[in-house]
């Protein structure tokens, strides 16, 4: 919604489109001329994800911004974590970002402009008990992003990581209140962040204002990572 309000044509993609359709309608009804489209796609399926990106670039004649925001959790202590739980998280949270970035790089290079934005996590910088798979995926995003920045920087393409801390979201809504209260006490800001605060950071690195910002991890966590 933030990128649409910035004047971008937004294509929303997820496995199920019901929630995305609601967002699309909110964007279209916003009164600021926002345009949004919805596509069904399992980002864990490399062929489908590549085809989606190629179709969007072909339909619109260009692809300027790629936000890799898909994420799942399969939490468990490392002694109890199965290979399947590890691999599923790596596939969705890390491999999909690689596949999407590879596909997006081609139309971005043709236009000599691009913004690749990977949504990481402070967990990838700090580690977190019970999240070896999630932390590994988010840490991997940092190395992937820095490499993309070095490979594609001369083509007018930037790549950055936005690393949120605790954010009020569907993922944290189911945490026990006691756990959320304890987490808030660890944050210098003494609260969870909001989706809007993460969106502000995404909007900045997607803009022309950030044309000289690349290969960076921008932490938006209320000070948790200090």
Short mmCIF file of C-alpha atoms in Angstrom, two decimals:
data_model
loop_
_atom_site.label_atom_id
_atom_site.label_comp_id
_atom_site.label_asym_id
_atom_site.label_seq_id
_atom_site.Cartn_x
_atom_site.Cartn_y
_atom_site.Cartn_z
CA UNK A 1 0.00 0.00 0.00
CA UNK A 2 2.89 2.36 0.72
CA UNK A 3 4.56 1.72 -2.62
CA UNK A 4 1.24 2.23 -4.40
CA UNK A 5 0.82 5.55 -2.61
CA UNK A 6 4.32 6.43 -3.89
CA UNK A 7 2.92 6.10 -7.42
CA UNK A 8 4.17 2.59 -8.21
CA UNK A 9 2.13 0.01 -10.08
CA UNK A 10 2.14 -2.85 -7.57
CA UNK A 11 1.85 -6.55 -8.34
CA UNK A 12 0.98 -8.62 -5.27
CA UNK A 13 1.76 -12.33 -5.23
CA UNK A 14 1.06 -15.15 -2.77
CA UNK A 15 -0.16 -18.74 -2.75
CA UNK A 16 -3.73 -17.66 -1.99
CA UNK A 17 -5.11 -14.41 -3.33
CA UNK A 18 -8.03 -13.66 -1.00
CA UNK A 19 -6.06 -11.46 1.41
CA UNK A 20 -4.21 -9.84 -1.50
CA UNK A 21 -7.48 -9.01 -3.21
CA UNK A 22 -8.53 -7.07 -0.12
CA UNK A 23 -5.28 -5.09 -0.26
CA UNK A 24 -5.76 -4.48 -3.97
CA UNK A 25 -9.22 -3.08 -3.35
CA UNK A 26 -7.91 -0.80 -0.60
CA UNK A 27 -5.21 0.51 -2.93
CA UNK A 28 -7.67 1.10 -5.77
CA UNK A 29 -10.10 2.84 -3.41
CA UNK A 30 -7.41 5.03 -1.85
CA UNK A 31 -8.21 8.02 -4.02
CA UNK A 32 -4.59 8.70 -4.97
CA UNK A 33 -4.61 6.81 -8.25
CA UNK A 34 -2.89 3.72 -6.87
CA UNK A 35 -2.83 0.71 -9.18
CA UNK A 36 -2.46 -2.88 -8.01
CA UNK A 37 -2.71 -6.33 -9.55
CA UNK A 38 -2.92 -9.74 -7.91
CA UNK A 39 -1.23 -12.99 -8.95
CA UNK A 40 -1.33 -16.45 -7.40
CA UNK A 41 2.15 -17.90 -7.01
CA UNK A 42 3.94 -20.26 -4.64
CA UNK A 43 7.35 -18.62 -4.28
CA UNK A 44 8.73 -21.98 -3.19
CA UNK A 45 8.18 -23.15 -6.78
CA UNK A 46 11.13 -21.77 -8.75
CA UNK A 47 9.56 -22.29 -12.17
CA UNK A 48 6.30 -20.59 -11.22
CA UNK A 49 8.10 -17.67 -9.56
CA UNK A 50 10.39 -17.12 -12.55
CA UNK A 51 7.44 -17.29 -14.93
CA UNK A 52 5.51 -14.74 -12.86
CA UNK A 53 8.36 -12.23 -12.89
CA UNK A 54 8.92 -12.66 -16.61
CA UNK A 55 5.18 -12.21 -17.27
CA UNK A 56 4.98 -9.04 -15.18
CA UNK A 57 8.05 -7.53 -16.87
CA UNK A 58 6.68 -8.42 -20.30
CA UNK A 59 3.18 -7.08 -19.59
CA UNK A 60 4.38 -3.77 -18.18
CA UNK A 61 7.50 -3.38 -20.30
CA UNK A 62 9.75 -3.05 -17.25
CA UNK A 63 10.30 -4.18 -13.68
CA UNK A 64 11.79 -1.56 -11.39
CA UNK A 65 11.35 -2.86 -7.84
CA UNK A 66 11.42 -6.38 -6.42
CA UNK A 67 10.49 -6.81 -2.73
CA UNK A 68 11.16 -10.33 -1.50
CA UNK A 69 8.87 -10.46 1.51
CA UNK A 70 7.72 -14.09 1.71
CA UNK A 71 8.49 -15.86 4.96
CA UNK A 72 7.49 -18.91 6.96
CA UNK A 73 8.59 -20.38 10.28
CA UNK A 74 9.05 -23.98 11.37
CA UNK A 75 10.43 -23.39 14.85
CA UNK A 76 12.11 -26.00 17.00
CA UNK A 77 15.30 -26.57 18.94
CA UNK A 78 18.13 -27.75 16.73
CA UNK A 79 18.24 -31.23 18.33
CA UNK A 80 14.59 -31.72 17.38
CA UNK A 81 14.47 -29.89 14.06
CA UNK A 82 13.90 -32.16 11.08
CA UNK A 83 15.62 -31.83 7.72
CA UNK A 84 12.19 -31.12 6.22
CA UNK A 85 11.54 -28.19 8.57
CA UNK A 86 14.98 -26.77 7.84
CA UNK A 87 14.71 -27.17 4.08
CA UNK A 88 11.19 -25.69 3.82
CA UNK A 89 12.24 -22.49 5.58
CA UNK A 90 15.41 -22.15 3.52
CA UNK A 91 13.43 -22.74 0.32
CA UNK A 92 10.77 -20.10 0.98
CA UNK A 93 12.79 -17.52 2.93
CA UNK A 94 16.13 -17.64 1.09
CA UNK A 95 16.03 -19.63 -2.12
CA UNK A 96 12.95 -17.77 -3.39
CA UNK A 97 14.79 -14.45 -2.96
CA UNK A 98 17.66 -15.81 -5.06
CA UNK A 99 15.29 -17.08 -7.77
CA UNK A 100 13.29 -13.85 -7.84
CA UNK A 101 16.39 -11.66 -7.91
CA UNK A 102 17.90 -13.70 -10.73
CA UNK A 103 14.74 -13.36 -12.81
CA UNK A 104 14.26 -9.66 -11.99
CA UNK A 105 17.87 -8.82 -12.84
CA UNK A 106 17.33 -9.34 -16.57
CA UNK A 107 14.64 -6.70 -17.16
CA UNK A 108 16.33 -4.39 -14.65
CA UNK A 109 19.62 -4.64 -16.55
CA UNK A 110 17.87 -3.86 -19.83
CA UNK A 111 16.50 -0.64 -18.33
CA UNK A 112 19.66 0.05 -16.31
CA UNK A 113 17.56 0.62 -13.22
CA UNK A 114 16.43 -1.61 -10.40
CA UNK A 115 15.78 -1.90 -6.70
CA UNK A 116 16.04 -5.35 -5.11
CA UNK A 117 14.81 -5.25 -1.52
CA UNK A 118 15.04 -8.33 0.67
CA UNK A 119 13.12 -8.41 3.94
CA UNK A 120 15.46 -9.93 6.50
CA UNK A 121 15.25 -10.01 10.29
CA UNK A 122 17.33 -9.14 13.32
CA UNK A 123 17.20 -12.90 13.95
CA UNK A 124 19.59 -13.27 11.03
CA UNK A 125 22.01 -10.92 12.78
CA UNK A 126 21.59 -12.10 16.38
CA UNK A 127 20.43 -15.71 16.15
CA UNK A 128 17.49 -16.96 18.19
CA UNK A 129 16.97 -20.20 20.12
CA UNK A 130 14.48 -22.43 18.34
CA UNK A 131 14.98 -20.76 14.97
CA UNK A 132 18.13 -22.24 13.46
CA UNK A 133 16.42 -22.55 10.08
CA UNK A 134 14.89 -19.07 10.13
CA UNK A 135 18.09 -17.41 11.38
CA UNK A 136 20.17 -19.23 8.76
CA UNK A 137 17.80 -18.12 5.98
CA UNK A 138 17.77 -14.49 7.10
CA UNK A 139 21.55 -14.45 7.58
CA UNK A 140 21.88 -15.93 4.10
CA UNK A 141 19.87 -13.03 2.71
CA UNK A 142 22.59 -10.66 3.89
CA UNK A 143 25.32 -12.45 1.93
CA UNK A 144 23.05 -12.87 -1.09
CA UNK A 145 22.13 -9.19 -1.09
CA UNK A 146 25.70 -7.94 -0.77
CA UNK A 147 26.76 -10.19 -3.64
CA UNK A 148 23.90 -8.95 -5.85
CA UNK A 149 24.87 -5.37 -5.00
CA UNK A 150 28.45 -6.00 -6.12
CA UNK A 151 27.50 -7.87 -9.29
CA UNK A 152 24.79 -5.50 -10.50
CA UNK A 153 25.82 -2.11 -9.11
CA UNK A 154 27.34 -0.95 -12.39
CA UNK A 155 24.01 -1.63 -14.11
CA UNK A 156 22.08 0.92 -12.05
CA UNK A 157 20.67 -1.73 -9.72
CA UNK A 158 20.81 -1.53 -5.94
CA UNK A 159 20.20 -4.34 -3.47
CA UNK A 160 19.51 -3.88 0.23
CA UNK A 161 18.14 -5.74 3.23
CA UNK A 162 15.50 -4.32 5.54
CA UNK A 163 15.86 -6.17 8.86
CA UNK A 164 12.84 -5.72 11.14
CA UNK A 165 12.80 -6.57 14.80
CA UNK A 166 9.56 -7.52 16.56
CA UNK A 167 6.65 -6.18 14.52
CA UNK A 168 2.93 -6.36 15.17
CA UNK A 169 1.89 -8.82 12.47
CA UNK A 170 0.12 -12.11 11.87
CA UNK A 171 3.40 -13.87 12.67
CA UNK A 172 3.64 -12.33 16.16
CA UNK A 173 -0.08 -12.15 16.92
CA UNK A 174 -0.15 -15.73 18.16
CA UNK A 175 2.74 -15.32 20.60
CA UNK A 176 1.77 -15.61 24.27
CA UNK A 177 1.22 -12.18 25.83
CA UNK A 178 3.81 -12.95 28.50
CA UNK A 179 6.40 -13.58 25.81
CA UNK A 180 5.48 -10.37 23.97
CA UNK A 181 5.71 -8.36 27.19
CA UNK A 182 9.14 -9.83 27.91
CA UNK A 183 10.33 -9.09 24.39
CA UNK A 184 9.15 -5.48 24.62
CA UNK A 185 11.25 -4.98 27.74
CA UNK A 186 14.36 -5.94 25.75
CA UNK A 187 13.68 -3.25 23.14
CA UNK A 188 14.98 0.25 23.98
CA UNK A 189 11.84 1.70 22.32
CA UNK A 190 9.79 -0.53 24.69
CA UNK A 191 7.34 -1.59 21.99
CA UNK A 192 6.90 -3.65 18.87
CA UNK A 193 7.19 -1.92 15.52
CA UNK A 194 4.42 -1.50 12.98
CA UNK A 195 4.12 -2.65 9.39
CA UNK A 196 3.99 1.00 8.38
CA UNK A 197 7.40 1.66 9.95
CA UNK A 198 8.91 -1.18 7.92
CA UNK A 199 7.16 0.13 4.81
CA UNK A 200 8.76 3.57 5.29
CA UNK A 201 12.21 1.96 5.08
CA UNK A 202 11.23 -0.03 2.00
CA UNK A 203 9.86 3.11 0.37
CA UNK A 204 13.14 4.93 0.98
CA UNK A 205 15.46 2.30 -0.50
CA UNK A 206 13.06 1.90 -3.44
CA UNK A 207 13.24 5.61 -4.22
CA UNK A 208 15.65 7.78 -6.18
CA UNK A 209 16.76 9.24 -2.84
CA UNK A 210 18.57 5.96 -2.14
CA UNK A 211 20.39 5.67 -5.46
CA UNK A 212 23.75 5.58 -3.64
CA UNK A 213 22.64 3.13 -0.95
CA UNK A 214 23.40 -0.48 -1.83
CA UNK A 215 24.60 -3.65 -0.15
CA UNK A 216 23.32 -2.39 3.20
CA UNK A 217 21.38 -3.96 6.06
CA UNK A 218 18.95 -1.35 7.37
CA UNK A 219 17.80 -2.47 10.79
CA UNK A 220 14.36 -1.28 11.89
CA UNK A 221 14.03 -2.76 15.37
CA UNK A 222 13.61 -0.05 18.01
CA UNK A 223 17.21 -0.64 19.10
CA UNK A 224 16.91 -4.39 19.86
CA UNK A 225 20.08 -5.30 17.95
CA UNK A 226 22.37 -2.84 19.79
#
